[in-house]
XYZ file of C-alpha atoms in Angstrom:
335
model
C 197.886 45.760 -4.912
C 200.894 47.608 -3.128
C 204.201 46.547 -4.257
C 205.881 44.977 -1.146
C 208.319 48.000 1.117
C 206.046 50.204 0.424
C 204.116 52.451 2.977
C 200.423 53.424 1.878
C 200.084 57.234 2.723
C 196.446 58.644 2.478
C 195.999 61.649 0.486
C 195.506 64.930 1.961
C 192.359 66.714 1.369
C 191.596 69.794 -0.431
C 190.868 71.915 2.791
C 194.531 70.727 4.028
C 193.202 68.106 7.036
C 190.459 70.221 8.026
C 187.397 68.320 7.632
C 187.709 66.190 10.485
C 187.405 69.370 12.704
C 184.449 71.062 10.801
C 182.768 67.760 11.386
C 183.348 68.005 15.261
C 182.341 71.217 15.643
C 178.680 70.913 13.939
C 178.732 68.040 16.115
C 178.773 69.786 19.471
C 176.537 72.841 18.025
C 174.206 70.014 17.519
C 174.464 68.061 21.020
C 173.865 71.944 22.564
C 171.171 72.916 20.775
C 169.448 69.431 21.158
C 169.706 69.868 25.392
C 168.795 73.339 24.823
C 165.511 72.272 23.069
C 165.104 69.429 25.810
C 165.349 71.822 28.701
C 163.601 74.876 27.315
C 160.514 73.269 28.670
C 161.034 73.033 32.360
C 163.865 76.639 32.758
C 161.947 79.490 33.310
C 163.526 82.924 31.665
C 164.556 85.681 33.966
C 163.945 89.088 32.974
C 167.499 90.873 32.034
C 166.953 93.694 35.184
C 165.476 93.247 38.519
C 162.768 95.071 39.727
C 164.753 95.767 43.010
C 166.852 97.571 40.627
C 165.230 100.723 40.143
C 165.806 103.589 41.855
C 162.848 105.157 43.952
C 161.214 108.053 42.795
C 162.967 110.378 45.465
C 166.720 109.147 44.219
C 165.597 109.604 40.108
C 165.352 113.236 41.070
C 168.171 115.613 40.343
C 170.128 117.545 42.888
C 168.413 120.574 42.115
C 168.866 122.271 45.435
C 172.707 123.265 45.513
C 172.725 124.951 48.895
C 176.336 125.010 50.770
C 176.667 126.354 54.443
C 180.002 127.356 55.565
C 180.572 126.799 59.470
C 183.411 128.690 60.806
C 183.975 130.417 64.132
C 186.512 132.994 65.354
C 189.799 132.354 67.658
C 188.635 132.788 71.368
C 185.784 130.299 71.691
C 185.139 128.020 74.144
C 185.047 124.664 74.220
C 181.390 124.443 74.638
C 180.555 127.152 71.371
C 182.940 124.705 69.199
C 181.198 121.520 70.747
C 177.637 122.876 69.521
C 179.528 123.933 66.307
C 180.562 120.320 66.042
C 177.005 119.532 66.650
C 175.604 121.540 64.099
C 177.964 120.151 61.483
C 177.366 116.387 62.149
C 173.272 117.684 61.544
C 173.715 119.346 58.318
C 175.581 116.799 55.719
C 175.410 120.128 53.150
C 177.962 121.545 55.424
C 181.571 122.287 54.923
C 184.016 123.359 57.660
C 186.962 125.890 57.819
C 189.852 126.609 60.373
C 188.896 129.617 62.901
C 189.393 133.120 61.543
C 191.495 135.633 63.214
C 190.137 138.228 65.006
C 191.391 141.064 63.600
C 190.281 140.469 60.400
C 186.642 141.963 59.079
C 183.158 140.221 58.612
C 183.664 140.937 55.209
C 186.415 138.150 54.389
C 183.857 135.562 55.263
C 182.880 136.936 51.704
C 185.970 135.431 50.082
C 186.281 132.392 51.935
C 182.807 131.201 51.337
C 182.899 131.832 47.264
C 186.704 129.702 47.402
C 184.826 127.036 49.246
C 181.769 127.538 46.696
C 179.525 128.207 49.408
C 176.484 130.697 49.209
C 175.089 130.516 53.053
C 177.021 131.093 56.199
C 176.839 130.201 59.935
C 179.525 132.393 61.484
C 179.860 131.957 65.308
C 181.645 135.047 67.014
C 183.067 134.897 70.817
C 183.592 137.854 72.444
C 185.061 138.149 76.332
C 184.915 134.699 76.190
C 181.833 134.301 77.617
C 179.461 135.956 74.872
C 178.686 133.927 71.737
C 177.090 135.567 68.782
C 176.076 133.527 65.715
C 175.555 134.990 62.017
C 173.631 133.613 59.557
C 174.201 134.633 56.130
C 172.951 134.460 52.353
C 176.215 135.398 50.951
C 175.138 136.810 47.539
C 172.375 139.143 48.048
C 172.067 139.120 51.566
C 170.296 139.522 54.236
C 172.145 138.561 57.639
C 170.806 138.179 60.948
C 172.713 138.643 64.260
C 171.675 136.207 67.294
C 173.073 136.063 70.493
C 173.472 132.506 71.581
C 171.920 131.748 75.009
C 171.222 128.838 77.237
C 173.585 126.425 74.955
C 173.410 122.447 75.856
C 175.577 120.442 73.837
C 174.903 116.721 72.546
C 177.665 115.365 75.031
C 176.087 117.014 78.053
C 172.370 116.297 77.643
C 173.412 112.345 76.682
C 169.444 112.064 75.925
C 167.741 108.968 74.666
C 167.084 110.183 71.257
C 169.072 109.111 68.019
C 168.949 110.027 64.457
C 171.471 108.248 61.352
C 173.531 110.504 60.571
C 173.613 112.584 56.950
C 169.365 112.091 57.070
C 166.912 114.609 56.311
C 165.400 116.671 58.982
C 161.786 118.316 59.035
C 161.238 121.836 59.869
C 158.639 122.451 62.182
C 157.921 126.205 63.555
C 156.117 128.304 65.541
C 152.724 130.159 63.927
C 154.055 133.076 65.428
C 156.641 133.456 62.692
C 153.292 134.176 60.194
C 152.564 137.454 62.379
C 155.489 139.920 61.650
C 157.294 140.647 58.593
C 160.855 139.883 60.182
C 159.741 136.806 61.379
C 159.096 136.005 58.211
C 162.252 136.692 56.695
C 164.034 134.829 59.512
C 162.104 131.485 58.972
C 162.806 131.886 55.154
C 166.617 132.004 55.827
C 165.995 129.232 58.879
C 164.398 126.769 56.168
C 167.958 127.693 53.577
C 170.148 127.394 55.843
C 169.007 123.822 58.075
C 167.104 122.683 55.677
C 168.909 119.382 54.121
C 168.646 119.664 50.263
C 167.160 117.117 48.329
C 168.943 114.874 46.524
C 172.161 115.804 48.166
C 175.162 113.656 47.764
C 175.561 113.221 51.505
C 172.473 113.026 52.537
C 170.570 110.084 53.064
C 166.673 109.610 51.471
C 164.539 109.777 54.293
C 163.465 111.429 57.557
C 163.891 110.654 60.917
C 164.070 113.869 63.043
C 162.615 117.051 63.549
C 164.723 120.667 63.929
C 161.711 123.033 66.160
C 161.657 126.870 66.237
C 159.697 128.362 68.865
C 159.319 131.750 70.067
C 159.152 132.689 73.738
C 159.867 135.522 75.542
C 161.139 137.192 72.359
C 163.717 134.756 71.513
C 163.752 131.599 69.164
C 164.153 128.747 70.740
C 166.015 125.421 69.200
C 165.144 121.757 69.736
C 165.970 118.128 67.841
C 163.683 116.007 68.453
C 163.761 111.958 66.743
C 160.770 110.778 65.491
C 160.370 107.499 66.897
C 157.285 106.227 65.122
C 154.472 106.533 63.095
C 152.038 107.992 65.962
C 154.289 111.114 66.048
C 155.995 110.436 69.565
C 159.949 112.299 69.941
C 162.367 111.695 71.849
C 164.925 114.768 72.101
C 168.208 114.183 70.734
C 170.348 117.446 71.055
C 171.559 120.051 71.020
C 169.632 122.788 72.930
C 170.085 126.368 72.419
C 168.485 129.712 72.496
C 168.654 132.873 70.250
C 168.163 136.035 71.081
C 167.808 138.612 67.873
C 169.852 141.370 67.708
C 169.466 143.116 63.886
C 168.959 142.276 60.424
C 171.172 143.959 57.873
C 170.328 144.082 54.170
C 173.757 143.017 52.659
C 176.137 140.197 53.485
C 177.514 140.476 56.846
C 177.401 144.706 55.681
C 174.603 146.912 54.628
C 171.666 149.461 55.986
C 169.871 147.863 59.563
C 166.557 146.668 58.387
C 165.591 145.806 61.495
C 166.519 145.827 65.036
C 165.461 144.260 68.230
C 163.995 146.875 70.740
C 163.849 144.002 73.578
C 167.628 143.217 73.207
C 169.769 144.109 76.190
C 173.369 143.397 75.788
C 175.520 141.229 77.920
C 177.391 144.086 79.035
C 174.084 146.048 80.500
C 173.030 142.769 82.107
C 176.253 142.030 83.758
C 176.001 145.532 85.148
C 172.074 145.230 86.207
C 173.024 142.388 88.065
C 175.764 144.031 90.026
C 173.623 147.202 90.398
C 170.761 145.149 92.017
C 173.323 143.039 94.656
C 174.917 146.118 95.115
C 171.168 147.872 96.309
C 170.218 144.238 98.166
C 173.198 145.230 100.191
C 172.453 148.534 101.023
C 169.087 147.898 101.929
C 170.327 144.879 104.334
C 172.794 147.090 105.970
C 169.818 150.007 106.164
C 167.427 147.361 108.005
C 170.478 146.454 110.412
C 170.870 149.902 111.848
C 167.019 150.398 112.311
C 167.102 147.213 114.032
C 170.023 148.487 116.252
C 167.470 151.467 116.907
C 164.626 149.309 117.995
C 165.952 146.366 119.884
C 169.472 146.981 120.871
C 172.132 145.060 122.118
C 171.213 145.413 125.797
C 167.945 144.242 125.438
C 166.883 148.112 126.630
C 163.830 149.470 125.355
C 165.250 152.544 123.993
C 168.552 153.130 123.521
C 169.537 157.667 123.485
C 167.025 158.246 125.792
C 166.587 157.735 129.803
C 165.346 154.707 130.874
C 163.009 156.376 133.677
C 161.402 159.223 131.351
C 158.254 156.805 131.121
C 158.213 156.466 134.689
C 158.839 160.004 136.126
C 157.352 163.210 134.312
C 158.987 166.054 136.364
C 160.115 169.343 135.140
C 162.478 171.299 136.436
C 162.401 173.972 138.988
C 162.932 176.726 137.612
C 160.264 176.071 134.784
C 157.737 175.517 138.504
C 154.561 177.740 138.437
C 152.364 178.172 141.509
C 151.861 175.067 143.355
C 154.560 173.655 141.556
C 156.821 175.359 143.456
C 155.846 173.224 146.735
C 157.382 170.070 145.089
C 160.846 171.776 144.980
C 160.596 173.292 148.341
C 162.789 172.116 151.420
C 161.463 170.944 154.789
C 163.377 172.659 157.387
């Protein structure tokens, strides 16, 4: 019995008041793993990773293709070379840009400024007169470079065709069987494929293809066209740009070196231009030739002949001194 005024005071245990809370927590590992057991039956386990999460067999590859093209132009082009410059850069995501380069300076600093950009292929567009456009293209390292005269250029903005292609995706290559015949052919689709060809695996790029870049040769020139392919079947619809090249040599080295070939149809601007003027200059000369003989023939009076008397086709007399025998009676006077 408790004496009376006192308080009864339980004892603490040996764990300091901590059984209570063991006891709670076995508890609720309990309840859970008693639901867990209920609802195992009917909860069907997911697999830790998705099969939507694997990459496709093109994107597993690695970017084994490093292949940089520098596009820069020289001060003095138009506004149509820069737009198919522009163009060309929006086509090729393995492209990197740089501001113009001065005139004065050499070929051979496009040398420097492509291995500070890391770059080891070149498109180098050169205006001359403003009205000429030359394009290099380049393999910086070993070379070679080929020199094309840029002809017949239609720009993206002023075709507006109905073709479209996402941008930063692949292109194919398609060219012509020609380029199989001749050994500089040859060369030039190897450095074509290097140089347009969208690397796989790029960064930029995206994994699939939906155009088509075309080299054809007619009339010994190369000929460019995009084309969109706009379904299975193979049907295209031409997107842009449209231009023509026009070979002018192939040197060994990087924008230097020996001429390992060189274009015997080429005729330069310059010799055109003054063809051109040399044949309206000979149109006029023979116009002004057939004038006068018309003058000659039919003239202005509507006379039959012009320097010579108008009654010599009527009268054949001869004069009278020239008379012999009974001649003389025509030039003698009655009396």
């Amino acid at each position: 019995m408790a004496k009376p005024g006192r308080k009864i005071v339980p004892s603490p245990d040996r764990n300091g008041g901590r059984i209570m809370k063991n006891k709670t927590k076995k508890q609720q590992k309990f309840k859970t793993e008693k639901n867990e057991t209920t609802n195992d039956d009917n909860v069907i386990v997911l697999e830790p990773i998705r099969q939507s999460d694997d990459l496709p067999l093109s994107l597993n590859t690695k970017w084994i293709n490093k292949q940089r093209v520098l596009v820069i132009a020289s001060r003095g082009i138009t506004y149509r070379d820069r737009h198919l410059m522009n163009n060309l850069k929006a086509l090729m995501p393995h492209s990197k840009s740089e501001p113009k380069m001065e005139t004065k300076d050499p070929n051979l600093v496009l040398n420097e400024i492509c291995e500070i950009r890391n770059c080891n292929k070149c498109i180098f567009f050169e205006n001359r007169k403003r009205k000429d456009l030359y394009m290099w293209l380049a393999n910086i390292s070993t070379g070679p470079t080929a020199k094309f005269l840029v002809e017949n250029v239609h720009t993206m903005e002023e075709l507006r065709m109905t073709g479209n292609c996402l941008k930063a995706s692949r292109p194919f290559l398609s060219f012509d069987p020609k380029f199989e015949s001749e050994p500089h052919l040859a060369l030039l689709r190897e450095l074509f494929v290097q140089i347009f060809g969208t690397p796989k695996s790029h960064p930029k790029s995206q994994p699939f293809f939906d155009h088509v870049f075309t080299f054809t040769i007619l009339d010994h020139r190369i000929w460019f066209r995009n084309y969109q392919l706009c379904d299975e079947k193979g049907s295209l619809a031409e997107i842009g740009p449209r231009f023509c090249l026009n070979l002018i040599k192939i040197f060994d080295g990087s924008f230097m070196g020996r001429v390992l070939y060189s274009n015997p149809h080429y005729v330069s601007p310059n010799k055109h231009r003054i063809l051109i003027k040399q044949a309206a200059a000979e149109k006029y000369r023979q116009r002004l030739e057939s004038k006068q003989q018309r003058q000659l023939i039919k003239p202005a009076n509507h006379e039959t002949y012009a320097d010579l008397d108008k009654y010599d086709d009527v009268f054949e007399t001869i004069r009278p001194e020239d008379a012999i025998g009974p001649e003389k009676a025509i030039f003698q006077r009655k009396k």
